[in-house]
Coordinates of C-alpha atoms in Angstrom, one line a residue:
M1 CA 1.2 -32.6 -10.6
K2 CA -1.5 -30.3 -9.3
N3 CA -0.1 -30.8 -5.8
Y4 CA 2.8 -28.6 -6.7
L5 CA 0.9 -25.6 -8.2
V6 CA 0.6 -23.5 -5.1
I7 CA 4.4 -23.4 -4.6
L8 CA 5.2 -23.1 -8.3
L9 CA 2.9 -20.1 -8.6
T10 CA 4.3 -18.5 -5.6
L11 CA 7.9 -18.9 -6.8
A12 CA 6.8 -17.5 -10.2
V13 CA 6.9 -14.1 -8.5
L14 CA 10.7 -14.4 -8.5
T15 CA 11.1 -15.2 -12.2
A16 CA 9.1 -12.2 -13.6
Q17 CA 10.4 -12.6 -17.1
A18 CA 14.0 -13.0 -15.7
Q19 CA 14.5 -9.3 -15.2
T20 CA 16.1 -7.6 -12.2
T21 CA 14.3 -4.3 -12.7
R22 CA 10.6 -5.1 -12.6
K23 CA 7.5 -3.1 -13.5
Y24 CA 5.8 -4.3 -10.4
S25 CA 7.9 -5.1 -7.4
N26 CA 7.0 -4.8 -3.7
E27 CA 3.4 -4.0 -4.8
F28 CA 2.1 -4.7 -1.3
M29 CA 3.6 -1.4 -0.3
N30 CA 1.3 0.4 -2.8
I31 CA -2.0 -0.9 -1.6
G32 CA -2.5 2.0 0.8
V33 CA -3.3 2.5 4.5
D34 CA -6.0 4.2 6.6
A35 CA -9.7 3.7 5.6
A36 CA -10.2 7.5 5.5
A37 CA -7.6 7.8 2.7
L38 CA -8.9 4.7 0.9
G39 CA -12.4 6.1 0.9
M40 CA -11.1 9.1 -1.0
S41 CA -9.3 6.9 -3.5
N42 CA -5.9 7.7 -1.9
A43 CA -6.1 11.4 -3.0
V44 CA -4.5 12.6 0.2
V45 CA -0.8 13.4 -0.6
S46 CA -1.3 17.2 -0.2
Q47 CA -3.4 17.3 3.0
T48 CA -2.3 14.2 5.0
A49 CA -1.5 15.5 8.5
D50 CA -1.6 12.7 11.0
V51 CA 0.2 9.5 12.0
N52 CA -0.7 8.0 8.6
S53 CA 1.4 10.6 6.9
G54 CA 4.4 8.3 7.4
Y55 CA 2.9 6.3 4.5
W56 CA 1.3 8.9 2.3
N57 CA 3.7 11.8 2.7
P58 CA 6.1 12.0 5.7
A59 CA 6.1 15.8 5.4
G60 CA 2.6 15.8 7.0
L61 CA 3.9 14.5 10.3
V62 CA 4.9 18.0 11.3
H63 CA 1.2 18.8 11.9
L64 CA 1.1 16.4 14.9
E65 CA 0.3 18.0 18.2
D66 CA 0.6 14.9 20.3
N67 CA 1.5 11.2 20.0
Q68 CA -0.8 9.2 17.7
L69 CA -1.4 5.5 17.1
A70 CA -3.1 4.0 14.0
L71 CA -4.3 0.5 13.2
M72 CA -5.9 -1.0 10.1
H73 CA -7.1 -4.4 8.8
S74 CA -8.5 -5.6 5.5
S75 CA -8.9 -8.9 3.7
Y76 CA -8.5 -10.0 0.1
F77 CA -9.3 -13.1 -2.0
A78 CA -12.3 -14.1 0.1
N79 CA -10.4 -13.6 3.4
I80 CA -7.5 -15.8 2.1
A81 CA -5.0 -12.9 2.3
N82 CA -4.8 -10.5 5.2
Y83 CA -3.4 -7.0 5.1
N84 CA -2.5 -5.3 8.5
Y85 CA -0.9 -2.0 9.4
I86 CA 0.2 -0.3 12.6
A87 CA 1.9 3.1 13.0
Y88 CA 3.0 5.3 15.8
A89 CA 4.2 8.9 15.5
I90 CA 5.4 11.6 18.0
P91 CA 6.3 15.3 17.6
I92 CA 9.9 16.1 18.6
D93 CA 9.3 19.8 19.0
D94 CA 7.2 22.5 17.2
R95 CA 9.1 22.0 14.0
S96 CA 9.8 18.3 13.6
A97 CA 8.3 14.8 14.2
V98 CA 9.2 11.2 13.8
G99 CA 7.2 8.0 13.1
I100 CA 7.4 4.3 12.6
S101 CA 5.0 2.0 10.8
L102 CA 4.7 -1.7 9.9
I103 CA 2.7 -3.3 7.1
R104 CA 2.1 -7.1 6.7
F105 CA 0.4 -8.7 3.7
G106 CA 0.3 -12.4 4.0
V107 CA -1.4 -15.7 3.2
D108 CA -1.2 -18.2 6.0
D109 CA -1.7 -22.0 6.4
I110 CA -0.9 -22.9 2.7
L111 CA -0.8 -26.6 2.2
D112 CA 2.6 -27.9 1.2
T113 CA 1.9 -31.1 -0.8
T114 CA 5.3 -31.5 -2.3
Q115 CA 6.0 -34.5 -0.2
L116 CA 2.5 -36.0 -0.5
I117 CA 3.7 -38.9 -2.6
D118 CA 6.6 -40.9 -1.2
E119 CA 9.5 -42.6 -3.0
Q120 CA 7.3 -45.7 -3.5
G121 CA 4.6 -43.7 -5.2
N122 CA 2.2 -44.0 -2.2
I123 CA 0.0 -41.1 -1.1
N124 CA 0.6 -40.3 2.5
Y125 CA -1.4 -37.4 3.9
D126 CA 0.7 -37.3 7.1
R127 CA 3.5 -35.8 4.9
I128 CA 1.4 -32.6 4.3
N129 CA 2.7 -29.5 6.1
T130 CA 1.6 -25.9 6.0
F131 CA 3.6 -22.7 5.4
S132 CA 2.9 -19.0 5.1
T133 CA 4.0 -16.4 2.5
A134 CA 4.2 -12.9 4.0
D135 CA 5.5 -9.5 3.0
Y136 CA 6.6 -7.0 5.6
G137 CA 7.4 -3.3 5.3
L138 CA 9.0 -1.4 8.2
T139 CA 9.2 2.4 7.7
F140 CA 11.0 5.0 9.7
S141 CA 9.9 8.6 9.1
Y142 CA 11.2 12.0 9.8
A143 CA 9.6 15.4 9.0
R144 CA 10.6 19.0 9.5
K145 CA 9.2 22.5 8.9
L146 CA 11.4 24.6 6.7
P147 CA 12.1 28.4 7.2
L148 CA 9.7 29.2 4.4
D149 CA 6.3 29.5 6.0
G150 CA 4.0 26.7 4.9
L151 CA 6.8 24.5 3.4
N152 CA 7.5 21.1 5.0
I153 CA 9.7 18.1 4.1
G154 CA 9.8 14.5 5.1
F155 CA 11.8 11.3 4.5
N156 CA 11.2 7.6 4.9
A157 CA 13.8 4.8 5.3
K158 CA 12.2 1.4 4.5
V159 CA 13.2 -2.1 5.3
I160 CA 11.4 -4.8 3.3
R161 CA 11.2 -8.5 4.3
R162 CA 9.5 -11.1 2.1
I163 CA 9.1 -14.7 3.1
I164 CA 7.8 -17.7 1.1
G165 CA 7.8 -20.4 3.8
D166 CA 11.2 -22.2 3.9
F167 CA 11.6 -21.9 0.1
A168 CA 12.8 -18.3 -0.3
S169 CA 13.2 -15.0 1.5
A170 CA 14.4 -11.5 0.7
W171 CA 15.6 -8.4 2.4
G172 CA 15.1 -5.0 0.8
F173 CA 16.0 -1.4 1.5
G174 CA 14.8 1.9 0.1
F175 CA 14.0 5.6 0.7
D176 CA 11.0 8.0 0.1
A177 CA 10.9 11.7 0.1
G178 CA 7.9 14.1 0.4
I179 CA 7.1 17.8 0.3
Q180 CA 4.0 19.8 1.3
F181 CA 3.2 23.4 0.8
E182 CA 0.2 25.4 2.0
T183 CA -0.6 28.8 0.6
K184 CA -2.1 31.7 2.6
N185 CA -5.5 31.1 0.9
D186 CA -5.5 27.5 2.2
W187 CA -4.6 25.7 -1.0
K188 CA -2.4 22.7 -0.3
F189 CA 0.1 21.0 -2.6
G190 CA 2.0 17.8 -2.0
L191 CA 4.7 15.8 -3.8
M192 CA 5.7 12.2 -2.7
V193 CA 8.5 10.3 -4.4
R194 CA 8.5 6.6 -3.5
D195 CA 11.6 4.5 -3.8
I196 CA 13.5 7.6 -4.7
T197 CA 16.8 5.8 -4.8
T198 CA 15.2 2.6 -6.1
T199 CA 14.5 -0.2 -3.6
Y200 CA 16.8 -3.2 -3.8
N201 CA 15.6 -6.7 -2.9
A202 CA 18.1 -9.6 -2.5
W203 CA 16.5 -13.1 -2.4
A204 CA 17.9 -16.2 -0.8
I205 CA 16.4 -19.4 -2.2
D206 CA 16.7 -22.8 -0.6
E207 CA 18.3 -24.8 -3.5
A208 CA 17.5 -28.2 -2.0
K209 CA 13.8 -27.4 -1.7
F210 CA 13.9 -25.9 -5.2
E211 CA 15.3 -29.1 -6.6
Q212 CA 12.4 -31.1 -5.1
I213 CA 9.8 -29.1 -7.2
S214 CA 11.9 -27.9 -10.2
G215 CA 10.6 -30.7 -12.5
A216 CA 7.0 -30.8 -11.2
V217 CA 5.7 -29.2 -14.4
E218 CA 7.5 -30.1 -17.5
G219 CA 9.4 -27.2 -19.0
Q220 CA 8.9 -24.9 -16.0
N221 CA 11.1 -24.0 -13.0
Q222 CA 14.1 -25.8 -14.4
E223 CA 16.5 -23.0 -13.4
L224 CA 16.8 -21.0 -10.2
P225 CA 15.0 -17.6 -10.5
E226 CA 16.8 -14.3 -10.4
T227 CA 17.9 -13.5 -6.8
T228 CA 17.9 -9.7 -7.1
E229 CA 15.1 -7.2 -8.0
I230 CA 14.9 -3.4 -8.1
T231 CA 11.8 -1.3 -7.5
I232 CA 11.9 1.8 -9.7
P233 CA 10.7 5.2 -8.4
K234 CA 7.1 6.3 -8.4
M235 CA 5.8 9.9 -7.9
Q236 CA 2.5 11.3 -6.6
F237 CA 1.5 14.9 -6.9
G238 CA -1.6 16.2 -5.1
V239 CA -3.7 19.4 -4.7
S240 CA -6.5 20.0 -2.2
K241 CA -8.6 22.7 -0.6
K242 CA -11.0 22.7 2.3
W243 CA -14.1 24.9 2.7
I244 CA -16.1 25.6 5.9
F245 CA -19.8 26.4 5.7
N246 CA -21.8 27.9 8.6
Y247 CA -19.1 26.8 11.1
D248 CA -20.5 23.3 11.3
Y249 CA -20.1 21.9 7.8
S250 CA -16.9 21.3 5.8
L251 CA -16.0 20.1 2.3
L252 CA -12.6 18.8 1.4
A253 CA -11.8 18.3 -2.3
A254 CA -8.5 16.7 -3.4
T255 CA -6.9 15.3 -6.5
N256 CA -3.8 13.2 -7.1
L257 CA -1.7 12.4 -10.2
N258 CA 0.0 9.0 -9.7
I259 CA 3.0 8.7 -11.9
R260 CA 5.0 5.5 -12.7
F261 CA 8.1 5.6 -15.0
I262 CA 6.9 2.7 -17.1
E263 CA 4.5 2.2 -19.9
S264 CA 1.3 0.6 -18.7
N265 CA -2.5 0.6 -19.4
D266 CA -3.0 3.7 -17.2
I267 CA -5.4 6.3 -18.8
I268 CA -2.3 8.4 -19.8
S269 CA 0.6 6.3 -20.9
T270 CA 3.8 6.9 -22.8
S271 CA 7.1 5.0 -23.1
F272 CA 8.6 7.4 -20.5
A273 CA 5.8 7.5 -17.9
S274 CA 2.2 6.6 -17.1
I275 CA -0.2 8.8 -15.2
N276 CA -3.2 7.7 -13.3
P277 CA -5.4 10.4 -11.8
A278 CA -7.5 10.1 -8.6
V279 CA -10.1 12.5 -7.1
G280 CA -11.7 12.4 -3.7
F281 CA -13.9 14.4 -1.4
E282 CA -14.8 14.4 2.3
F283 CA -17.9 16.0 3.7
G284 CA -17.8 16.7 7.5
Y285 CA -20.2 17.8 10.1
T286 CA -18.9 19.5 13.3
D287 CA -15.6 17.6 12.9
L288 CA -17.5 14.6 14.3
V289 CA -18.9 12.5 11.4
F290 CA -17.5 12.3 7.8
L291 CA -18.8 11.0 4.5
R292 CA -16.2 10.3 1.8
G293 CA -16.0 9.2 -1.8
G294 CA -13.5 9.1 -4.7
L295 CA -12.6 7.7 -8.1
G296 CA -9.3 6.3 -9.1
N297 CA -7.4 3.5 -10.8
F298 CA -8.4 4.7 -14.3
Q299 CA -7.3 2.0 -16.8
N300 CA -7.6 1.3 -20.5
E301 CA -8.7 -2.4 -20.1
L302 CA -8.3 -4.7 -23.1
Q303 CA -11.4 -6.6 -23.9
I304 CA -11.8 -10.0 -25.5
D305 CA -12.5 -8.5 -28.9
N306 CA -9.2 -6.5 -28.7
T307 CA -11.0 -3.2 -28.0
E308 CA -10.3 -1.1 -25.0
D309 CA -12.7 0.1 -22.4
L310 CA -12.1 2.7 -19.7
T311 CA -12.5 1.3 -16.3
F312 CA -12.2 3.0 -12.9
Q313 CA -12.5 2.2 -9.2
P314 CA -15.1 4.1 -7.2
N315 CA -14.7 4.1 -3.4
F316 CA -16.9 5.1 -0.5
G317 CA -16.2 5.7 3.2
V318 CA -17.6 7.0 6.5
G319 CA -15.9 8.1 9.6
F320 CA -16.6 9.1 13.2
K321 CA -14.3 11.1 15.5
Y322 CA -14.9 11.9 19.1
K323 CA -12.2 13.7 21.1
G324 CA -9.0 11.7 20.3
I325 CA -10.6 8.6 18.9
Q326 CA -11.3 8.2 15.2
I327 CA -12.9 5.1 13.6
D328 CA -13.1 4.9 9.8
Y329 CA -14.6 2.5 7.2
A330 CA -14.1 2.2 3.5
F331 CA -15.6 0.1 0.8
T332 CA -13.4 0.0 -2.3
D333 CA -14.4 -0.7 -5.9
I334 CA -18.2 0.0 -5.5
G335 CA -20.1 -1.9 -8.2
D336 CA -17.0 -3.7 -9.5
Q337 CA -16.2 -1.1 -12.1
S338 CA -12.5 -2.0 -12.3
A339 CA -10.3 -5.1 -12.3
A340 CA -9.1 -4.2 -8.8
L341 CA -10.4 -6.4 -6.0
Y342 CA -12.9 -4.8 -3.6
S343 CA -12.4 -4.9 0.1
N344 CA -14.0 -3.8 3.4
V345 CA -11.4 -1.8 5.3
F346 CA -11.5 -0.7 8.9
S347 CA -9.1 1.6 10.7
L348 CA -8.6 3.2 14.1
K349 CA -6.6 6.3 15.0
L350 CA -5.9 7.2 18.6
D351 CA -4.6 10.7 19.6
F352 CA -2.9 10.5 23.0
S353 CA -4.2 14.0 23.9
I354 CA -7.3 12.3 25.4
F355 CA -5.1 11.0 28.2
R356 CA -4.0 14.5 29.2

């Protein structure tokens, strides 16, 4: 029966306590993009101002002066799962911009052993196939400056595609909205609401293949999972400020409040909402090299003796920018201080101004 565990565990995502509105749905869209942002524990909603704003806060796209391209790669579970991201954004005029981005989180070449044993009970390794499980998020972004000086808005339209080999697949659709405001004394504020209208996923399950594995583990997977799920809204509020010292040195400090409208083990949690703070900093020299750090993912983690310990996720990053080319690196969860998995993240950003 162990031969069926991989597929059974994968399909368990669809059951999720047989609820259509789930606490955690499309979570691959919440991992984050851009090593520079991850190095600051994602505390970038208020000051994001490049091609990656399409993910963090689309209002930031209005700061683009030229076309930009971004790429990122990271691996999880000892390189079993791969997370990749590509984005492109262009200014339309001096008041608006558009962008497009694609995220893929997938596990490839999973062994399908459901047919390993034939009808006569013989083991036949030639009957083993492979399949992939992958999640895709395609986002279209639009941003515009408002008549009030310093106030910008942005919107995302998202298309979600989730695939579990030939066993099941889903399409989903949703929207995000973001606002940024900068005061005359350089304080920046940002608000990002993800899945503002909820994001709806509709699953299609191959019933014939499901029947082949429905009795693999007694008492489990006897009925088809739910075929619809709804991702509830999430909100992020951020504040930041940047100081310049002696023309060559800069210090950016930022904080975020990440709000989910569920009760969880976040450091602040009620029946209405849970709040998880994040803080980050970036020290720069001549706008050429950068050192970043941050703390986030503060959780009240239940211990084996039923007590709770506060855990957190420290992150570290470095970056190098020359003309229109920026290369960034982030190491997440330094010292394994939280339940989150650490990862080495690399990203590249290219500003097309270097070709002019």
